Amino acid sequence: MGTAFAFGYLIGMLVSVGVGRSRAGISQRGRLSLFTIFGSLPWFMTQMASMLAWPAFLCLWLARGRPDSPWRAVTTVDGSVLVRRRGNQ
């Protein structure tokens, strides 16, 4: 029983990473560059928290009526990707 719980939790962690990237507008392919991680630190830290505590984040998201993501990916002039809040440029 414990193995099934651990396996399900790990699957949930992987799915939360994919959903977080998709909702921000980032491709599922490849790794994030260090520039993207450090340039988008608030988004990255939120994603790490949601990955570790995904059941709580899922319940909160559903209770709020499945709101849109406040994050969006923007491409800089040099072609790198940063994640910003939707209201900020």
mmCIF file of C-alpha atoms in Angstrom:
data_model
loop_
_atom_site.group_PDB
_atom_site.id
_atom_site.type_symbol
_atom_site.label_atom_id
_atom_site.label_comp_id
_atom_site.label_asym_id
_atom_site.label_seq_id
_atom_site.Cartn_x
_atom_site.Cartn_y
_atom_site.Cartn_z
ATOM 1 C CA MET A 1 0.000 0.000 0.000
ATOM 2 C CA GLY A 2 2.826 2.373 0.842
ATOM 3 C CA THR A 3 4.507 1.662 -2.472
ATOM 4 C CA ALA A 4 1.329 2.496 -4.369
ATOM 5 C CA PHE A 5 0.980 5.764 -2.438
ATOM 6 C CA ALA A 6 4.614 6.719 -3.123
ATOM 7 C CA PHE A 7 4.290 5.828 -6.813
ATOM 8 C CA GLY A 8 1.082 7.876 -7.122
ATOM 9 C CA TYR A 9 2.689 10.840 -5.357
ATOM 10 C CA LEU A 10 5.705 10.738 -7.687
ATOM 11 C CA ILE A 11 3.435 10.576 -10.739
ATOM 12 C CA GLY A 12 1.565 13.607 -9.358
ATOM 13 C CA MET A 13 4.855 15.490 -8.977
ATOM 14 C CA LEU A 14 5.768 14.838 -12.609
ATOM 15 C CA VAL A 15 2.318 15.845 -13.817
ATOM 16 C CA SER A 16 2.438 19.066 -11.772
ATOM 17 C CA VAL A 17 5.709 20.039 -13.471
ATOM 18 C CA GLY A 18 4.213 19.461 -16.901
ATOM 19 C CA VAL A 19 1.026 21.341 -16.069
ATOM 20 C CA GLY A 20 2.954 24.283 -14.597
ATOM 21 C CA ARG A 21 5.129 24.596 -17.686
ATOM 22 C CA SER A 22 2.173 24.242 -20.024
ATOM 23 C CA ARG A 23 0.056 26.836 -18.202
ATOM 24 C CA ALA A 24 2.941 29.337 -18.346
ATOM 25 C CA GLY A 25 3.415 28.719 -22.065
ATOM 26 C CA ILE A 26 6.721 26.854 -21.968
ATOM 27 C CA SER A 27 7.384 23.815 -24.146
ATOM 28 C CA GLN A 28 7.603 20.405 -22.502
ATOM 29 C CA ARG A 29 10.786 19.670 -24.407
ATOM 30 C CA GLY A 30 14.226 20.239 -23.000
ATOM 31 C CA ARG A 31 15.530 21.703 -19.804
ATOM 32 C CA LEU A 32 15.172 25.200 -18.484
ATOM 33 C CA SER A 33 18.340 27.267 -18.761
ATOM 34 C CA LEU A 34 19.888 28.800 -15.655
ATOM 35 C CA PHE A 35 19.035 32.225 -17.071
ATOM 36 C CA THR A 36 15.374 31.243 -17.259
ATOM 37 C CA ILE A 37 15.396 29.808 -13.726
ATOM 38 C CA PHE A 38 17.134 32.759 -12.059
ATOM 39 C CA GLY A 39 15.390 35.333 -14.241
ATOM 40 C CA SER A 40 12.016 33.825 -13.337
ATOM 41 C CA LEU A 41 12.703 33.019 -9.689
ATOM 42 C CA PRO A 42 9.200 33.780 -8.291
ATOM 43 C CA TRP A 43 7.634 31.454 -10.875
ATOM 44 C CA PHE A 44 10.300 28.797 -10.320
ATOM 45 C CA MET A 45 9.870 28.817 -6.536
ATOM 46 C CA THR A 46 6.084 28.610 -6.931
ATOM 47 C CA GLN A 47 6.515 25.631 -9.239
ATOM 48 C CA MET A 48 8.813 23.887 -6.757
ATOM 49 C CA ALA A 49 6.280 24.405 -3.959
ATOM 50 C CA SER A 50 3.416 23.172 -6.123
ATOM 51 C CA MET A 51 5.456 20.135 -7.144
ATOM 52 C CA LEU A 52 6.120 19.119 -3.539
ATOM 53 C CA ALA A 53 2.629 19.893 -2.206
ATOM 54 C CA TRP A 54 0.649 19.155 -5.360
ATOM 55 C CA PRO A 55 -2.436 17.682 -3.620
ATOM 56 C CA ALA A 56 -2.984 20.906 -1.653
ATOM 57 C CA PHE A 57 -2.381 23.089 -4.707
ATOM 58 C CA LEU A 58 -4.762 20.966 -6.778
ATOM 59 C CA CYS A 59 -7.531 21.256 -4.147
ATOM 60 C CA LEU A 60 -7.003 25.023 -3.887
ATOM 61 C CA TRP A 61 -7.083 25.432 -7.676
ATOM 62 C CA LEU A 62 -10.300 23.432 -7.930
ATOM 63 C CA ALA A 63 -11.905 25.298 -5.004
ATOM 64 C CA ARG A 64 -11.162 28.627 -6.700
ATOM 65 C CA GLY A 65 -12.970 27.495 -9.846
ATOM 66 C CA ARG A 66 -9.913 26.623 -11.974
ATOM 67 C CA PRO A 67 -8.627 30.161 -12.606
ATOM 68 C CA ASP A 68 -6.195 30.939 -15.417
ATOM 69 C CA SER A 69 -2.495 30.985 -14.653
ATOM 70 C CA PRO A 70 -1.075 34.351 -13.561
ATOM 71 C CA TRP A 71 2.192 33.460 -15.357
ATOM 72 C CA ARG A 72 3.186 33.727 -19.003
ATOM 73 C CA ALA A 73 6.384 33.037 -20.874
ATOM 74 C CA VAL A 74 7.982 35.945 -22.705
ATOM 75 C CA THR A 75 10.896 35.798 -25.127
ATOM 76 C CA THR A 76 13.590 38.416 -24.647
ATOM 77 C CA VAL A 77 15.417 40.230 -27.439
ATOM 78 C CA ASP A 78 18.304 37.743 -27.306
ATOM 79 C CA GLY A 79 15.912 34.779 -27.664
ATOM 80 C CA SER A 80 15.891 33.483 -24.091
ATOM 81 C CA VAL A 81 12.660 32.696 -22.259
ATOM 82 C CA LEU A 82 11.542 34.338 -19.015
ATOM 83 C CA VAL A 83 8.335 33.770 -17.080
ATOM 84 C CA ARG A 84 6.560 36.876 -15.814
ATOM 85 C CA ARG A 85 3.251 37.682 -14.185
ATOM 86 C CA ARG A 86 0.580 38.487 -16.755
ATOM 87 C CA GLY A 87 0.241 42.120 -15.627
ATOM 88 C CA ASN A 88 4.006 42.863 -15.815
ATOM 89 C CA GLN A 89 6.058 43.314 -18.950
#
